[in-house]
PDB file of C-alpha atoms in Angstrom:
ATOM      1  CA  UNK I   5     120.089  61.889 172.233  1.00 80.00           C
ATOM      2  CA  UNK I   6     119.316  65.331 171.219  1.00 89.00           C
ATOM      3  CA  UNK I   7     119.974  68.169 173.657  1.00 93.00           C
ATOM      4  CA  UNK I   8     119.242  72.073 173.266  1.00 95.00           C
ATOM      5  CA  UNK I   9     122.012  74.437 174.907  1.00 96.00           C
ATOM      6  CA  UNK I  10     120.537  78.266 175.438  1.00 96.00           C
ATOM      7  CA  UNK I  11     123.238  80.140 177.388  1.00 94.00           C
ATOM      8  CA  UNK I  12     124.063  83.350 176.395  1.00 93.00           C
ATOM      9  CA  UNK I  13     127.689  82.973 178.553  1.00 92.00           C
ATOM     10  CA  UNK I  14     129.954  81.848 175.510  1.00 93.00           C
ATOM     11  CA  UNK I  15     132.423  80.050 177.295  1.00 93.00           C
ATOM     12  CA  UNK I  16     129.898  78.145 179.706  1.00 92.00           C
ATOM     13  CA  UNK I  17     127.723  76.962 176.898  1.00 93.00           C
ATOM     14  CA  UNK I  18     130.566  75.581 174.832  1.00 94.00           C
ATOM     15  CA  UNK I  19     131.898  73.948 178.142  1.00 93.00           C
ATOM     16  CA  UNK I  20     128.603  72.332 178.566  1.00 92.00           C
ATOM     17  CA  UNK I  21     128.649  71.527 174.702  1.00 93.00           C
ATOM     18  CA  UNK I  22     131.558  69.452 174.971  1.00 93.00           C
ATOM     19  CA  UNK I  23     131.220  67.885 177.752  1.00 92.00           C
ATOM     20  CA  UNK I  24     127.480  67.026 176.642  1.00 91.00           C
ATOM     21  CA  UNK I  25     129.350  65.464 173.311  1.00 91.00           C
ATOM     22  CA  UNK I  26     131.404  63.601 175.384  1.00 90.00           C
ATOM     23  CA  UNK I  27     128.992  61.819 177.119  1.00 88.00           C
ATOM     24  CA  UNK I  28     127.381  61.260 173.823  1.00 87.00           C
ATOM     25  CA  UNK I  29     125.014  63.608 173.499  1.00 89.00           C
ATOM     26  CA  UNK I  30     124.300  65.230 170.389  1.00 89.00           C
ATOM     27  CA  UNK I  31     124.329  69.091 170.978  1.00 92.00           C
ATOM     28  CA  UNK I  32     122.787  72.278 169.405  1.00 93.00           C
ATOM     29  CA  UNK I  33     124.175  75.844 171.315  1.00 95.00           C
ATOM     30  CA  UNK I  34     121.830  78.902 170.794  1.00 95.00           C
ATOM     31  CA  UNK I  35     122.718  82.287 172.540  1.00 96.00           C
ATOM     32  CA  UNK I  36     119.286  83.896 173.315  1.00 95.00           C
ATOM     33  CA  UNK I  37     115.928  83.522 173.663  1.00 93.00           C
ATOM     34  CA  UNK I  38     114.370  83.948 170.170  1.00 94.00           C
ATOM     35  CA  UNK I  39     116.804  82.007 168.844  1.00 95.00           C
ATOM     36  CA  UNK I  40     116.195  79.257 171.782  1.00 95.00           C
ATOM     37  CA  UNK I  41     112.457  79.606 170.928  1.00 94.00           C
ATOM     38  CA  UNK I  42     112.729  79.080 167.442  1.00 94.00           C
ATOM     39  CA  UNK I  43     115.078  75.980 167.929  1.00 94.00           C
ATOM     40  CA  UNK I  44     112.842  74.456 170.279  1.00 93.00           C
ATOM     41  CA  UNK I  45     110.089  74.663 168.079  1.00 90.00           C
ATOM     42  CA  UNK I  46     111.436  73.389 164.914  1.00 89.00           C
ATOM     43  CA  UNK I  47     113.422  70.453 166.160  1.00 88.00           C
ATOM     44  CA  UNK I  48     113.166  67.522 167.609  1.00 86.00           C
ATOM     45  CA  UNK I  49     115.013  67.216 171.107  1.00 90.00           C
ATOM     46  CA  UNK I  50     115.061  65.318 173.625  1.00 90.00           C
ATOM     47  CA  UNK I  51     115.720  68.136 176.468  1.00 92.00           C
ATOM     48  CA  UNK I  52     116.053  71.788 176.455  1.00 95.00           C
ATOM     49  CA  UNK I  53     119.010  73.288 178.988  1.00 94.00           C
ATOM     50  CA  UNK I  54     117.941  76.847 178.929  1.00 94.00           C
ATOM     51  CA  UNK I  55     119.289  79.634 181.123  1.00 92.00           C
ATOM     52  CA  UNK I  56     116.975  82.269 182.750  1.00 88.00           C
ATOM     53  CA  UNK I  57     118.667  85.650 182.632  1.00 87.00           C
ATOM     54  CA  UNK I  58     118.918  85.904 178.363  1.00 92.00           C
ATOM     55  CA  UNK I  59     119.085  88.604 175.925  1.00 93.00           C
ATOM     56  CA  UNK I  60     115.982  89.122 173.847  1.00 91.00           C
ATOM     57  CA  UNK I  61     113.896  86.523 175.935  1.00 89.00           C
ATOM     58  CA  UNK I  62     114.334  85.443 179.258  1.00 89.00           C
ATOM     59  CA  UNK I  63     114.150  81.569 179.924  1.00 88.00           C
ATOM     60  CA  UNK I  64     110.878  82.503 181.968  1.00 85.00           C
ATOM     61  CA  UNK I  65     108.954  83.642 178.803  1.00 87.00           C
ATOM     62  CA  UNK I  66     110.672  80.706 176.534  1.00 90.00           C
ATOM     63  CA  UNK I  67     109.366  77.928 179.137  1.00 86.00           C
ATOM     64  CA  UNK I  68     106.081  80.065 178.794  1.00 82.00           C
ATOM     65  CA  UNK I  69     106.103  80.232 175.499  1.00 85.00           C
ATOM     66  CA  UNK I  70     106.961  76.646 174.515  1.00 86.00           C
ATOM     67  CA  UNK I  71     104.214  75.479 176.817  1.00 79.00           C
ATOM     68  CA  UNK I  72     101.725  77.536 175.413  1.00 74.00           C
ATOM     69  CA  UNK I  73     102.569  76.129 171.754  1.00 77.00           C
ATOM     70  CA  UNK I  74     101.761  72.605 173.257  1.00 75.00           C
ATOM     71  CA  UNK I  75     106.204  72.044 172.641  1.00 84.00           C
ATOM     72  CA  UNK I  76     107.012  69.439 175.778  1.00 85.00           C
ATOM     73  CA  UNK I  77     110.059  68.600 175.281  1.00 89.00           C
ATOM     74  CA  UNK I  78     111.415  68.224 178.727  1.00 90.00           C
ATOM     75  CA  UNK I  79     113.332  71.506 179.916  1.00 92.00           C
ATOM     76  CA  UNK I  80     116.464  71.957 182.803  1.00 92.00           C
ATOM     77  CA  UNK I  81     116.552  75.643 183.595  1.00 88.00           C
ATOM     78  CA  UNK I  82     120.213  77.014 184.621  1.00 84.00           C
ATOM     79  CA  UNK I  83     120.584  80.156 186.607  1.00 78.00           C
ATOM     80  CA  UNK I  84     122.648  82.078 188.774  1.00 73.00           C
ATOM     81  CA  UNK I  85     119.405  82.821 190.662  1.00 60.00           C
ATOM     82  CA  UNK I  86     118.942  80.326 193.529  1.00 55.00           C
ATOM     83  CA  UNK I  87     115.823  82.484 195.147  1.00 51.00           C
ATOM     84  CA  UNK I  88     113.408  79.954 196.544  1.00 50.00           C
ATOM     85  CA  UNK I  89     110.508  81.610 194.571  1.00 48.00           C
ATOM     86  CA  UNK I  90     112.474  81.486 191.597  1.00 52.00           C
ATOM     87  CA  UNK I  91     112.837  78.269 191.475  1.00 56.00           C
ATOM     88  CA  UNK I  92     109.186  77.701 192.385  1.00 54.00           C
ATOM     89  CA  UNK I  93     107.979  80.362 189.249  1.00 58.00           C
ATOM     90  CA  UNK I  94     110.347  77.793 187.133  1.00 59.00           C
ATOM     91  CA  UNK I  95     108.451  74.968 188.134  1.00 62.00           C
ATOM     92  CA  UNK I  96     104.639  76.956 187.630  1.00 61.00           C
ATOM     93  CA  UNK I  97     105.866  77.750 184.023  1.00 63.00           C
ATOM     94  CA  UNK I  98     106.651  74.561 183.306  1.00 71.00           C
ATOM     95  CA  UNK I  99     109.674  73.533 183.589  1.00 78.00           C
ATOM     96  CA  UNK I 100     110.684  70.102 184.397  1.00 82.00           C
ATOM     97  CA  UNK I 101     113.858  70.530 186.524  1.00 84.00           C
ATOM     98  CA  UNK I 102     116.414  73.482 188.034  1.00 82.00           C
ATOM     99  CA  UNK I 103     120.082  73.716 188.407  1.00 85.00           C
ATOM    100  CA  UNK I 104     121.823  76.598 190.195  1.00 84.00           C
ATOM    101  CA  UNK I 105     125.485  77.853 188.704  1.00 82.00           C
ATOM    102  CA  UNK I 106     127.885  77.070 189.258  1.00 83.00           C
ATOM    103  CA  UNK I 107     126.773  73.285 189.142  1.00 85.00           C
ATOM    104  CA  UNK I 108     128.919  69.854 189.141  1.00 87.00           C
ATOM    105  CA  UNK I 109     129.017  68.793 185.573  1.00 89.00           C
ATOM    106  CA  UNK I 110     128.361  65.318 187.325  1.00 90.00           C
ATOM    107  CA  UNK I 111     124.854  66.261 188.880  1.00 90.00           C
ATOM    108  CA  UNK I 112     123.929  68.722 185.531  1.00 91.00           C
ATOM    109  CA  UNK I 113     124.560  65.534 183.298  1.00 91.00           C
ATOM    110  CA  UNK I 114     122.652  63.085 186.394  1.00 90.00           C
ATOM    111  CA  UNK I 115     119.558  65.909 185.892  1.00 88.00           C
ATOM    112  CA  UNK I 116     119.568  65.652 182.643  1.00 89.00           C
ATOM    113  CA  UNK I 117     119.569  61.795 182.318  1.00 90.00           C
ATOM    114  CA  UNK I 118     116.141  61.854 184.584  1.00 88.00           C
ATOM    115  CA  UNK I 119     114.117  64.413 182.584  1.00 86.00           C
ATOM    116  CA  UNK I 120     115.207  62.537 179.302  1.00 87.00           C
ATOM    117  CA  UNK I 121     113.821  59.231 180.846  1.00 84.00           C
ATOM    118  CA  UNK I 122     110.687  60.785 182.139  1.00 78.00           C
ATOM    119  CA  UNK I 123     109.997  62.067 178.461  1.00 73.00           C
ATOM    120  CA  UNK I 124     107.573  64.799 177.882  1.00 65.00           C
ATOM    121  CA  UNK I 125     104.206  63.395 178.383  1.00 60.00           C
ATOM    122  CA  UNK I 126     101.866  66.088 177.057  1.00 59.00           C
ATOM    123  CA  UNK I 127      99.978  68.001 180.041  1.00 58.00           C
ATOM    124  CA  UNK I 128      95.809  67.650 180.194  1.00 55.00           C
ATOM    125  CA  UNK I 129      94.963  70.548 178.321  1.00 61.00           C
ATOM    126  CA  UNK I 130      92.119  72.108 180.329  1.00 78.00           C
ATOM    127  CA  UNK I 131      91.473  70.984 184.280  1.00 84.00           C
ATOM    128  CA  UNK I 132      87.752  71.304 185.066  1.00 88.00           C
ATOM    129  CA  UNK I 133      85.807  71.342 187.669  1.00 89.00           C
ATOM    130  CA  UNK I 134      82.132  72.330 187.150  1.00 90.00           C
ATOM    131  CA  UNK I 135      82.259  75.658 185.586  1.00 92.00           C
ATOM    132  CA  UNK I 136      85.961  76.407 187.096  1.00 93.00           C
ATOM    133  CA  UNK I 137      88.561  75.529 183.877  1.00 91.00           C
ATOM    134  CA  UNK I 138      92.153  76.099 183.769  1.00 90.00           C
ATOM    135  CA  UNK I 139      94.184  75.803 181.306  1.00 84.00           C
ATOM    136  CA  UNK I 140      98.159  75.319 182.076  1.00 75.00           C
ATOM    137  CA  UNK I 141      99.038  76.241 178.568  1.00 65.00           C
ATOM    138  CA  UNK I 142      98.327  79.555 178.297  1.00 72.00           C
ATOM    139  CA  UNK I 143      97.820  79.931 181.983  1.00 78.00           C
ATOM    140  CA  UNK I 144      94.446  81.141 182.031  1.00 86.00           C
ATOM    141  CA  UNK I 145      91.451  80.574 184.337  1.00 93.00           C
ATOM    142  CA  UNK I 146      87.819  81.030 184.478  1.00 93.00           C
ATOM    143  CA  UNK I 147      84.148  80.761 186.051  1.00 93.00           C
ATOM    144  CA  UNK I 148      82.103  80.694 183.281  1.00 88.00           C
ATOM    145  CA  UNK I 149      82.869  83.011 180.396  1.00 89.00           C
ATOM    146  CA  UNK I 150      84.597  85.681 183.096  1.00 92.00           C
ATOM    147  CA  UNK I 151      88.278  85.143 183.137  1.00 94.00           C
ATOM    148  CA  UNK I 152      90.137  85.474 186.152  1.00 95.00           C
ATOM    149  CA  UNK I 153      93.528  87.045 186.659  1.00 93.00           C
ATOM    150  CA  UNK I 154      96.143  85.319 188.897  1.00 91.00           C
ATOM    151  CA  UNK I 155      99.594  85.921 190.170  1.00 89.00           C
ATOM    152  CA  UNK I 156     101.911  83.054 188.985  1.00 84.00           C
ATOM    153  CA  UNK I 157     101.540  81.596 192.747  1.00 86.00           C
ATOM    154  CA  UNK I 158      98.132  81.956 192.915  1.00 91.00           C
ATOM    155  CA  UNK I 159      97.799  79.768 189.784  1.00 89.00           C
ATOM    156  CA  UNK I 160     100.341  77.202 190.731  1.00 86.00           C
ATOM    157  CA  UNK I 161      98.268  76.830 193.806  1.00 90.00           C
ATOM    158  CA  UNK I 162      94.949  76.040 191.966  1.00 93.00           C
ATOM    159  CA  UNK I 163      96.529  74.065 189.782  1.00 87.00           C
ATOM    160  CA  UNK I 164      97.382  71.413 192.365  1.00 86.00           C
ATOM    161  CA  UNK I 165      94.178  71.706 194.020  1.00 92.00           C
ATOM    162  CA  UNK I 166      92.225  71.262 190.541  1.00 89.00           C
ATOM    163  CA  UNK I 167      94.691  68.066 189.799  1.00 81.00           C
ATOM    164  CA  UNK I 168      93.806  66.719 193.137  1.00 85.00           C
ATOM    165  CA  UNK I 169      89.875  67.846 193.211  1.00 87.00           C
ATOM    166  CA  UNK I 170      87.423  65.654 195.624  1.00 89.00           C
ATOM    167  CA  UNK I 171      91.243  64.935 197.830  1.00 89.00           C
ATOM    168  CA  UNK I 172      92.353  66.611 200.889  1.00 92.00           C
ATOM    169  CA  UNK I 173      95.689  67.927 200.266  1.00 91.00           C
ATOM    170  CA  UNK I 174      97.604  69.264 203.203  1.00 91.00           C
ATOM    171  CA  UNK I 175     100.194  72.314 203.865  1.00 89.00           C
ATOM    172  CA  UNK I 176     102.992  69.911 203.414  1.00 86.00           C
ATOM    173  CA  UNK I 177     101.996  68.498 200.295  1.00 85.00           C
ATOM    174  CA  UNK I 178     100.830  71.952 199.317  1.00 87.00           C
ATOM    175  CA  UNK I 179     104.211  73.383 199.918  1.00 84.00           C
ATOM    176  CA  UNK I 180     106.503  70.694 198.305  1.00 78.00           C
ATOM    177  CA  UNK I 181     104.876  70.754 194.982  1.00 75.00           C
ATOM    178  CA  UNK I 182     103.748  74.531 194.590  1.00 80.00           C
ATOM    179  CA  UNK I 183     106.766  76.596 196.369  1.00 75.00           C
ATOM    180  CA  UNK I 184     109.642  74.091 196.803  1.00 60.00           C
ATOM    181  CA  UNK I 185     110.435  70.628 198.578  1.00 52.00           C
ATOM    182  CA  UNK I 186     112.896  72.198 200.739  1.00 58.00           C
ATOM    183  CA  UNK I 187     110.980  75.165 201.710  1.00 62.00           C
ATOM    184  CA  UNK I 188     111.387  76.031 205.201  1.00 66.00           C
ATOM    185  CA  UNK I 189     109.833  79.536 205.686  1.00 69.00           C
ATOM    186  CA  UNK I 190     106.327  80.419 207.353  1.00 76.00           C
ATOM    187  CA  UNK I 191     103.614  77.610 206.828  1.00 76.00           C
ATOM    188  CA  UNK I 192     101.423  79.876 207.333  1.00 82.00           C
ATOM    189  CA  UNK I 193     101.664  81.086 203.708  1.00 89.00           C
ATOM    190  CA  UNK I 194      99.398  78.703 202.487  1.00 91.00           C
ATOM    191  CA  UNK I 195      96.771  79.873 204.229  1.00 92.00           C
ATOM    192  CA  UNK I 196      97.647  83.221 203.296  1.00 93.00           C
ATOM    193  CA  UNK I 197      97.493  82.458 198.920  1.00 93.00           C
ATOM    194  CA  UNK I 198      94.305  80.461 199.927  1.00 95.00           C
ATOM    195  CA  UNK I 199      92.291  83.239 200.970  1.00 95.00           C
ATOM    196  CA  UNK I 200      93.738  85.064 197.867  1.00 95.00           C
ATOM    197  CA  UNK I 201      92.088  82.372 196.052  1.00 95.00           C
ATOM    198  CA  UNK I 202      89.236  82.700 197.735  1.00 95.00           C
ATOM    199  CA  UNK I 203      88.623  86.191 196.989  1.00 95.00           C
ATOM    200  CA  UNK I 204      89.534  85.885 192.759  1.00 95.00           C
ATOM    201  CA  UNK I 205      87.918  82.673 192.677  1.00 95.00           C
ATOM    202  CA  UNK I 206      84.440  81.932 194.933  1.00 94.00           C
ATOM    203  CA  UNK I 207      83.475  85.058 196.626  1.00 94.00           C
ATOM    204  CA  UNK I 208      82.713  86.985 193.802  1.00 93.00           C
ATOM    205  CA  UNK I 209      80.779  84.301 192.508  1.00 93.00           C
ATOM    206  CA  UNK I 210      78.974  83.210 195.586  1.00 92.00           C
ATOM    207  CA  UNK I 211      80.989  79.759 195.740  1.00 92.00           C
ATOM    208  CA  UNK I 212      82.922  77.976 198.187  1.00 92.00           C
ATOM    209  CA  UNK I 213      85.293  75.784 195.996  1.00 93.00           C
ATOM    210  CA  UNK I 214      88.016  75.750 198.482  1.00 94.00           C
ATOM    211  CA  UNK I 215      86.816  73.830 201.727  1.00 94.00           C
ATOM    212  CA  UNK I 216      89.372  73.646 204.724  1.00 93.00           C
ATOM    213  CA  UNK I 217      89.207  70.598 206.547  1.00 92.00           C
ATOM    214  CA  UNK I 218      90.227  71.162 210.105  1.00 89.00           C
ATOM    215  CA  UNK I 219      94.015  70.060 211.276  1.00 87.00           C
ATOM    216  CA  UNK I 220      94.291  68.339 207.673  1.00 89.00           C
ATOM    217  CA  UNK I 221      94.265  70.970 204.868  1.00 92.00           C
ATOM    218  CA  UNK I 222      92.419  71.697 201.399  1.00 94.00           C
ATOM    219  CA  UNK I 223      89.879  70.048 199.444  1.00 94.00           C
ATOM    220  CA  UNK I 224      88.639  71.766 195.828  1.00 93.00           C
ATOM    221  CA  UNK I 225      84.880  70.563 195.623  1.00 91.00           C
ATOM    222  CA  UNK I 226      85.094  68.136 192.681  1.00 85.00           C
ATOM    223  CA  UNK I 227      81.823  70.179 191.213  1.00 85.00           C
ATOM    224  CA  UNK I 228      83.733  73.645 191.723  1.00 76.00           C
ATOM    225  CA  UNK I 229      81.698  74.213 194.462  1.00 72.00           C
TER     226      UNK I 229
END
């Protein structure tokens, strides 16, 4: 198996190098994120271990960027930043999985094993519902032919509505998938980057795509409303 190493710390990357080839993995080490971009694109691997905070590119915009050339290759972010809405904007800009330094070699090669065996199925290329479309690629959303700007939550959020359109989806479910499965501030936030969505997506528009179903959650009319 293939693996892709961008960590700009020298002597943490060639750690993880060796004890990658050790375990029988066959390992490329880039030091930034152009380079990491580049690699990504023009080879063949079966994960990506990229590190956020990089010179030139920051993992964000890599993750971004691969995405956005249709490049799945399954991707375990490394950081010293263990914020929970980091780890949630990983997730939104899709990346498969997230590791916190410093990390057990044992659990960093255990995370790796899972993405590799989950593959990279390619993402649906535009969710629709009537004339709502998103597109996860390039992250952009519209009614119509008007485009509509959202904040990286905002989009995660209608993103899992739009996968789950015509099904109630509640605050729990809402929160484990679009901020983080062990998030354990104010549920209340939901509500809150609801009526965000509200505003950007059905008011202006005279819709009502989001419907709140009383002491259950959301639904996203299957029609767009």
């Amino acid at each position: 198996m293939r693996v892709l190493v961008v960590e700009d710390e020298v002597r943490l990357a060639e750690t993880v190098r060796r004890g990658l080839a050790a375990e029988g993995f066959n390992v490329d080490v880039v030091y930034d994120g152009e380079e990491g971009l580049w690699a990504a694109k023009e080879n063949a691997y079966d994960a990506v271990l990229l590190d956020i905070m990089l010179p030139k590119l920051n993992g964000y915009k890599v993750c971004r960027e691969l995405r956005a050339a249709g490049v799945w290759t399954p991707v375990l972010m490394l950081t010293a930043k263990d914020g929970e809405y980091d780890q949630a904007d990983a997730f939104d800009l899709g990346a498969d999985d997230y590791l916190t330094k410093p990390f057990s070699f044992v659990v960093l090669i255990a995370r790796l094993r899972a993405i590799i065996r989950r593959g990279a199925p390619e993402r649906p290329t535009v969710l629709v519902a009537g004339d709502l479309e998103l597109d996860p690629a390039p992250r952009r959303v519209s009614r119509g032919d008007q485009e509509i700007e959202l904040t990286p939550r905002e989009f995660g959020l209608l993103e899992f509505l739009m996968r789950h359109r015509g099904d109630v989806v509640s605050k729990t479910e809402i929160l484990q998938n679009v901020w983080d499965a062990h998030y354990d501030g104010d549920p209340n936030v939901v509500e809150v980057y609801v009526g965000y969505l509200r505003r950007k997506i059905d008011t202006p528009y005279g819709r009502k795509a989001i419907e709140t179903v009383r002491g259950i959650g959301y639904r996203l009319a299957a029609d767009g409303g």
